[in-house]
């Protein structure tokens, strides 16, 4: 297919119209049993080859510039299926240190049992990843921007390192979304998403996705069929519907996050703002060289050890886990994603008690700023005298 622009791909790629009715939307094929005589493809939901599954894979592949892919039942199903599909007993994997907490727990709990060795690299420097390579290393796994400090790793440098050593490179592209970052074009082999976040975008679905070239998707697909993390047709259809507005949503989230980041930077109660779109971000230029938008995620350090009164005083912005929805949400990583670490461990990686992570939605930015200002006053962090 001719390469089409992302907003167009969001709307049109993968749509399978019913020629009988000429309805504009792909029909929902609810069957879990399909005839097999005289057909080339034996369809079955867990084989990841039913029409609604294939429609959304085509859409995501068009957005990521990928040949093939799978949509699975959660982001973690995508993470575990990709790893198990590509690795075998005795292999060694290099992980970026500050990956998503759920991935970290899965690795630490499951991989030893399977005879897979791994190293977490705490630095973002490609040279440190190179130093971790062993004779049995097969995979390098990264995530950028990272959670919750929005650190940026050089995607091209990691992809080049992997190529040089004959390793597979894999990225969790959830935070950027397929709209802001396309790692395959930068040399990465496998791209994962927690579709629960931006791809779904309305805080009402759970799914995950893997895209890559055909040669690598083949072993992953076999493992996916065996592990069984498939989706039903209704959920696939809702994902297709959500993705039609993905670029529209993410463009608005990019704009709102930029405005909020600048606004927060000017507040005396805020010590620091982490957002790759800010020129003050230590990797702003690197981010600009590998992202086409800086995303809807940011974090900031409030000048307090007890952010709960501030969170409770917000009225529009909801303190909530997860991210990527149309509504702006906020969470304190010290109380959520990083609660299992000790305070010292958290402080060592820059996650203080006052750190707050915002997932910026598609509301009017001024309303969000107004909500933050009134909450600063109401929680007593700002004297009511100030205007
Ligand atoms: C949420 C998330 C996951 C896991 O996705 P689920 O859909 O919750 O299984 C993986 N990676 C990142 C970066 C995430 O934010």
Coordinates of C-alpha atoms and ligand atoms in Angstrom, one line a residue:
X1 CA 0.0 0.0 0.0
X2 CA 1.1 3.5 -0.7
X3 CA 2.3 5.3 2.4
X4 CA -0.4 7.5 3.7
X5 CA -0.3 10.3 6.3
X6 CA -1.0 9.3 9.9
X7 CA -4.4 11.1 10.3
X8 CA -5.6 9.4 7.1
X9 CA -4.2 6.0 8.2
X10 CA -6.0 6.4 11.6
X11 CA -9.3 6.8 9.8
X12 CA -8.9 4.4 6.9
X13 CA -6.2 1.8 7.2
X14 CA -7.5 -1.7 7.8
X15 CA -11.2 -0.8 7.4
X16 CA -12.9 -3.8 5.9
X17 CA -16.2 -2.7 4.5
X18 CA -19.0 -5.1 4.0
X19 CA -19.7 -5.1 0.2
X20 CA -23.3 -6.3 0.8
X21 CA -24.4 -3.3 2.8
X22 CA -21.6 -0.8 2.0
X23 CA -21.7 0.3 5.6
X24 CA -18.7 2.6 6.3
X25 CA -17.4 0.6 9.3
X26 CA -15.9 -2.8 9.5
X27 CA -18.5 -5.3 10.7
X28 CA -18.0 -7.2 14.0
X29 CA -17.5 -10.9 13.3
X30 CA -18.6 -12.5 16.4
X31 CA -18.0 -16.1 15.4
X32 CA -15.5 -18.2 17.3
X33 CA -16.1 -21.1 14.9
X34 CA -15.3 -20.8 11.2
X35 CA -15.8 -23.2 8.3
X36 CA -12.6 -24.9 7.2
X37 CA -13.5 -26.7 3.9
X38 CA -12.2 -25.0 0.8
X39 CA -10.7 -22.0 2.6
X40 CA -7.1 -21.0 2.7
X41 CA -7.1 -19.6 6.2
X42 CA -8.6 -21.6 9.1
X43 CA -9.8 -18.7 11.3
X44 CA -10.1 -19.0 15.1
X45 CA -9.9 -16.2 17.7
X46 CA -6.8 -17.6 19.4
X47 CA -5.0 -17.9 16.1
X48 CA -5.0 -14.1 15.9
X49 CA -6.5 -14.4 12.3
X50 CA -10.1 -13.3 12.6
X51 CA -11.3 -10.3 10.6
X52 CA -11.5 -7.8 13.5
X53 CA -8.1 -8.8 14.8
X54 CA -6.6 -8.3 11.3
X55 CA -8.2 -4.9 10.7
X56 CA -6.6 -3.4 13.8
X57 CA -3.2 -5.0 13.0
X58 CA -3.3 -3.4 9.5
X59 CA -4.1 0.0 11.1
X60 CA -1.3 -0.2 13.6
X61 CA 1.2 -1.5 11.0
X62 CA 0.3 1.5 8.8
X63 CA 1.1 3.9 11.7
X64 CA 4.3 2.2 12.8
X65 CA 5.6 1.4 9.3
X66 CA 5.6 -2.3 10.2
X67 CA 5.0 -5.4 8.1
X68 CA 3.1 -7.5 10.5
X69 CA 1.7 -7.6 14.1
X70 CA -0.6 -8.9 16.7
X71 CA -3.1 -7.4 19.1
X72 CA -3.2 -9.1 22.5
X73 CA -5.3 -9.0 25.6
X74 CA -3.0 -6.6 27.6
X75 CA 0.2 -4.7 27.4
X76 CA 1.8 -7.4 29.6
X77 CA 0.6 -10.1 27.2
X78 CA 2.5 -8.3 24.5
X79 CA 5.6 -7.9 26.6
X80 CA 5.7 -11.6 27.8
X81 CA 4.7 -13.1 24.4
X82 CA 7.3 -11.1 22.5
X83 CA 10.1 -12.1 25.0
X84 CA 9.1 -15.8 25.1
X85 CA 8.6 -15.9 21.4
X86 CA 12.0 -14.6 20.6
X87 CA 14.1 -16.2 23.4
X88 CA 15.1 -19.7 24.3
X89 CA 16.6 -21.2 27.5
X90 CA 20.1 -20.0 28.1
X91 CA 19.7 -16.7 26.3
X92 CA 20.6 -13.4 28.0
X93 CA 18.5 -10.1 27.7
X94 CA 19.7 -6.6 28.4
X95 CA 16.9 -4.4 29.9
X96 CA 16.9 -0.6 30.4
X97 CA 16.8 -0.1 34.2
X98 CA 13.8 2.2 34.4
X99 CA 11.3 0.3 32.4
X100 CA 7.6 0.0 33.4
X101 CA 7.1 -1.5 36.8
X102 CA 5.0 -4.4 35.6
X103 CA 7.6 -5.4 33.1
X104 CA 10.3 -5.2 35.8
X105 CA 8.3 -7.5 38.2
X106 CA 7.6 -9.9 35.4
X107 CA 11.2 -10.2 34.4
X108 CA 12.4 -10.6 38.1
X109 CA 9.7 -13.2 38.9
X110 CA 9.4 -15.2 35.7
X111 CA 12.6 -15.3 33.6
X112 CA 14.9 -17.2 36.1
X113 CA 12.4 -20.0 36.1
X114 CA 12.6 -20.3 32.4
X115 CA 16.4 -20.3 32.3
X116 CA 16.6 -16.8 30.8
X117 CA 19.4 -14.6 32.1
X118 CA 19.1 -10.8 32.2
X119 CA 20.9 -7.6 33.1
X120 CA 19.3 -4.2 34.0
X121 CA 21.4 -1.3 32.9
X122 CA 20.9 1.8 35.0
X123 CA 22.5 4.2 32.6
X124 CA 21.0 5.5 29.3
X125 CA 24.4 5.4 27.5
X126 CA 24.7 3.0 24.6
X127 CA 28.3 2.3 25.8
X128 CA 26.9 0.9 29.1
X129 CA 24.6 -1.4 27.1
X130 CA 27.6 -2.5 25.0
X131 CA 29.5 -3.3 28.2
X132 CA 26.6 -5.6 29.3
X133 CA 26.7 -7.8 26.2
X134 CA 27.7 -11.4 26.8
X135 CA 28.3 -14.2 24.3
X136 CA 24.7 -15.4 24.9
X137 CA 23.0 -12.0 24.7
X138 CA 20.2 -12.0 22.2
X139 CA 17.9 -9.1 23.0
X140 CA 18.1 -5.4 24.0
X141 CA 14.9 -4.0 25.6
X142 CA 14.4 -0.3 26.0
X143 CA 11.5 2.2 26.8
X144 CA 11.5 5.9 25.9
X145 CA 10.3 8.3 27.2
X146 CA 10.6 6.5 30.5
X147 CA 8.3 6.4 33.5
X148 CA 8.0 8.6 35.5
X149 CA 10.9 10.9 34.8
X150 CA 10.5 11.1 31.0
X151 CA 14.1 10.2 30.4
X152 CA 15.1 9.8 26.8
X153 CA 17.3 7.0 25.4
X154 CA 19.0 7.3 22.0
X155 CA 16.9 4.9 19.9
X156 CA 19.3 5.0 16.9
X157 CA 22.3 4.3 19.0
X158 CA 20.7 1.3 20.7
X159 CA 19.4 0.0 17.3
X160 CA 22.9 0.4 15.8
X161 CA 24.5 -1.4 18.7
X162 CA 22.1 -4.3 18.4
X163 CA 22.7 -4.6 14.6
X164 CA 26.4 -4.5 15.1
X165 CA 26.3 -7.5 17.5
X166 CA 23.5 -9.4 15.7
X167 CA 21.0 -8.8 18.5
X168 CA 17.3 -8.1 18.4
X169 CA 16.3 -4.6 19.6
X170 CA 12.9 -4.1 21.1
X171 CA 11.2 -1.0 22.4
X172 CA 8.1 -0.4 24.5
X173 CA 6.6 2.6 22.6
X174 CA 3.6 3.1 24.9
X175 CA 4.4 6.5 26.3
X176 CA 5.2 8.1 22.9
X177 CA 2.3 6.4 21.0
X178 CA 2.6 5.5 17.3
X179 CA 1.8 9.1 16.5
X180 CA 4.9 10.6 18.1
X181 CA 7.6 8.0 17.6
X182 CA 8.2 5.3 15.0
X183 CA 11.1 3.2 16.2
X184 CA 11.2 0.9 13.2
X185 CA 12.3 3.8 11.0
X186 CA 15.1 4.4 13.5
X187 CA 16.4 0.8 13.1
X188 CA 14.5 -1.0 16.0
X189 CA 13.3 -4.5 15.3
X190 CA 10.3 -5.0 17.5
X191 CA 7.8 -2.4 18.8
X192 CA 5.4 -3.0 21.7
X193 CA 2.4 -1.0 23.0
X194 CA 0.2 -1.2 26.0
X195 CA -2.9 -0.4 23.9
X196 CA -4.7 0.2 27.2
X197 CA -3.2 3.6 27.1
X198 CA -3.1 5.9 24.0
X199 CA -4.3 3.4 21.4
X200 CA -7.5 2.9 23.3
X201 CA -7.4 6.4 24.7
X202 CA -10.7 6.4 26.6
X203 CA -9.7 4.6 29.8
X204 CA -12.1 1.8 29.0
X205 CA -10.2 -1.0 27.2
X206 CA -7.3 -3.3 28.0
X207 CA -5.1 -4.6 25.2
X208 CA -1.5 -4.7 23.9
X209 CA 0.2 -4.9 20.6
X210 CA 3.4 -6.2 19.0
X211 CA 4.6 -5.1 15.5
X212 CA 7.8 -6.1 13.6
X213 CA 8.9 -7.5 10.3
X214 CA 7.4 -10.9 9.1
X215 CA 10.5 -12.9 9.9
X216 CA 10.4 -11.9 13.6
X217 CA 6.6 -11.9 13.9
X218 CA 6.5 -15.6 12.9
X219 CA 8.0 -17.1 16.1
X220 CA 6.1 -14.5 18.2
X221 CA 2.9 -15.5 16.5
X222 CA 3.5 -19.2 17.3
X223 CA 4.1 -18.4 21.0
X224 CA 1.0 -16.1 21.0
X225 CA -1.1 -19.0 19.8
X226 CA 0.3 -21.3 22.4
X227 CA 0.0 -18.8 25.3
X228 CA -3.4 -17.7 24.2
X229 CA -3.6 -14.0 25.1
X230 CA -6.1 -13.2 22.3
X231 CA -9.0 -10.6 22.2
X232 CA -12.6 -11.0 21.3
X233 CA -14.1 -9.4 18.3
X234 CA -16.1 -6.7 20.2
X235 CA -12.9 -5.4 21.9
X236 CA -11.0 -5.5 18.6
X237 CA -13.8 -3.4 17.1
X238 CA -13.7 -0.9 19.9
X239 CA -9.9 -0.6 19.4
X240 CA -10.5 0.1 15.7
X241 CA -13.0 2.8 16.6
X242 CA -10.6 4.3 19.1
X243 CA -7.7 4.4 16.7
X244 CA -9.7 6.5 14.2
X245 CA -9.1 9.5 16.5
X246 CA -5.7 8.5 17.8
X247 CA -3.8 11.2 15.9
X248 CA -6.4 13.8 16.7
X249 CA -6.2 13.0 20.4
X250 CA -2.4 12.7 20.6
X251 CA -1.9 16.0 18.7
X252 CA -4.1 17.8 21.3
X253 CA -2.4 16.0 24.2
X254 CA 1.0 17.1 22.8
X255 CA -0.2 20.7 22.7
X256 CA -1.8 20.6 26.1
X257 CA 1.2 19.0 27.7
X258 CA 3.6 21.6 26.3
X259 CA 1.4 24.4 27.7
X260 CA 1.0 22.7 31.1
X261 CA 4.8 22.0 31.3
X262 CA 5.6 25.7 30.7
X263 CA 2.9 26.8 33.1
X264 CA 4.1 24.4 35.9
X265 CA 7.7 25.6 35.4
X266 CA 6.6 29.1 36.3
X267 CA 4.9 28.1 39.6
X268 CA 6.9 28.8 42.7
X269 CA 5.6 25.7 44.4
X270 CA 7.1 23.5 41.6
X271 CA 10.8 22.6 42.0
X272 CA 11.3 20.9 38.6
X273 CA 9.3 19.8 35.5
X274 CA 10.3 16.8 33.5
X275 CA 9.0 17.1 29.9
X276 CA 11.1 16.3 26.8
X277 CA 9.4 19.2 25.0
X278 CA 11.0 21.8 27.3
X279 CA 14.3 23.2 26.1
X280 CA 15.5 22.8 29.8
X281 CA 15.0 19.0 29.5
X282 CA 18.5 17.4 29.5
X283 CA 17.7 15.4 26.4
X284 CA 15.5 17.9 24.6
X285 CA 17.5 17.8 21.4
X286 CA 17.7 14.0 21.3
X287 CA 14.0 13.8 21.9
X288 CA 13.4 16.3 19.0
X289 CA 15.6 14.1 16.7
X290 CA 13.6 10.9 17.3
X291 CA 10.1 12.1 18.2
X292 CA 7.7 14.0 16.0
X293 CA 5.8 15.2 19.0
X294 CA 6.8 15.3 22.7
X295 CA 3.8 13.4 24.0
X296 CA 1.1 13.9 26.7
X297 CA 3.1 12.6 29.7
X298 CA 5.0 14.9 32.1
X299 CA 6.0 14.8 35.7
X300 CA 6.9 17.6 38.2
X301 CA 8.2 17.8 41.7
X302 CA 5.9 19.7 44.1
X303 CA 7.7 21.5 46.9
X304 CA 6.2 19.2 49.6
X305 CA 6.6 15.8 51.0
X306 CA 2.9 15.3 51.3
X307 CA 1.2 15.9 47.9
X308 CA -2.2 14.2 49.0
X309 CA -3.9 17.5 50.1
X310 CA -3.1 19.0 46.7
X311 CA -4.3 15.8 44.9
X312 CA -7.5 15.9 47.0
X313 CA -8.1 19.6 46.1
X314 CA -8.1 19.0 42.3
X315 CA -11.6 19.0 40.9
X316 CA -11.2 18.4 37.1
X317 CA -7.9 16.4 37.1
X318 CA -8.5 12.9 38.6
X319 CA -5.9 11.2 40.7
X320 CA -5.8 7.8 39.0
X321 CA -3.5 5.0 37.9
X322 CA -3.0 4.3 34.2
X323 CA -2.6 7.0 31.5
X324 CA -3.3 8.0 27.9
X325 CA -7.0 8.7 28.3
X326 CA -8.9 11.7 27.0
X327 CA -9.2 13.0 30.6
X328 CA -6.3 14.4 32.4
X329 CA -5.1 12.1 35.3
X330 CA -2.4 12.5 37.9
X331 CA -0.6 10.1 40.2
X332 CA 2.1 10.1 42.8
X333 CA 4.6 7.4 41.7
X334 CA 5.9 7.1 45.3
X335 CA 2.4 5.9 46.2
X336 CA 1.6 3.9 43.0
X337 CA 4.2 2.5 40.5
X338 CA 7.1 2.8 42.9
X339 CA 5.4 2.0 46.2
X340 CA 7.3 -1.3 46.6
X341 CA 10.7 0.5 46.8
X342 CA 12.0 2.1 50.0
X343 CA 12.1 5.9 50.2
X344 CA 15.9 5.8 49.9
X345 CA 15.7 3.6 46.8
X346 CA 13.2 6.0 45.3
X347 CA 15.1 9.1 46.1
X348 CA 18.3 7.5 44.6
X349 CA 16.5 7.3 41.2
X350 CA 14.9 10.8 41.5
X351 CA 11.4 9.7 42.5
X352 CA 10.7 11.9 45.6
X353 CA 7.6 12.0 47.7
X354 CA 6.5 15.2 46.0
X355 CA 6.9 13.9 42.4
X356 CA 3.6 13.9 40.5
X357 CA 3.0 12.4 37.1
X358 CA 0.4 13.9 34.8
X359 CA -1.2 12.2 31.9
X360 CA -2.5 15.2 30.0
X361 CA -5.9 14.8 28.3
X362 CA -7.7 16.6 25.5
X363 CA -9.5 19.2 27.6
X364 CA -9.0 23.0 27.1
X365 CA -5.5 23.6 28.6
X366 CA -6.6 26.8 30.5
X367 CA -9.2 24.8 32.5
X368 CA -6.4 22.4 33.5
X369 CA -4.1 25.2 34.6
X370 CA -7.0 26.8 36.5
X371 CA -7.6 23.6 38.3
X372 CA -4.0 23.3 39.3
X373 CA -3.9 26.9 40.6
X374 CA -7.0 26.5 42.7
X375 CA -5.7 23.3 44.2
X376 CA -2.4 24.9 45.1
X377 CA -4.4 27.5 47.0
X378 CA -7.0 25.2 48.5
X379 CA -4.3 22.7 49.8
X380 CA -2.5 25.5 51.5
X381 CA 0.6 25.2 49.4
X382 CA 0.1 28.7 48.1
X383 CA -1.0 31.6 50.2
X384 CA -4.5 32.7 49.2
X385 CA -3.2 36.3 48.8
X386 CA -1.5 35.5 45.5
X387 CA -3.4 36.0 42.2
Ligands
LIG1 C1 0.7 0.1 31.2 C2 2.0 -0.3 30.6 C3 2.3 -1.6 30.3 C4 1.5 -2.8 30.6 O1 0.2 -2.7 30.0 P1 -1.1 -3.4 30.5 O2 -2.1 -3.1 29.4 O3 -1.4 -2.8 31.8 O4 -0.8 -4.8 30.6 C5 3.6 -1.8 29.7 N1 4.4 -0.8 29.4 C6 4.1 0.5 29.7 C7 5.1 1.6 29.4 C8 2.9 0.8 30.3 O5 2.6 2.1 30.6

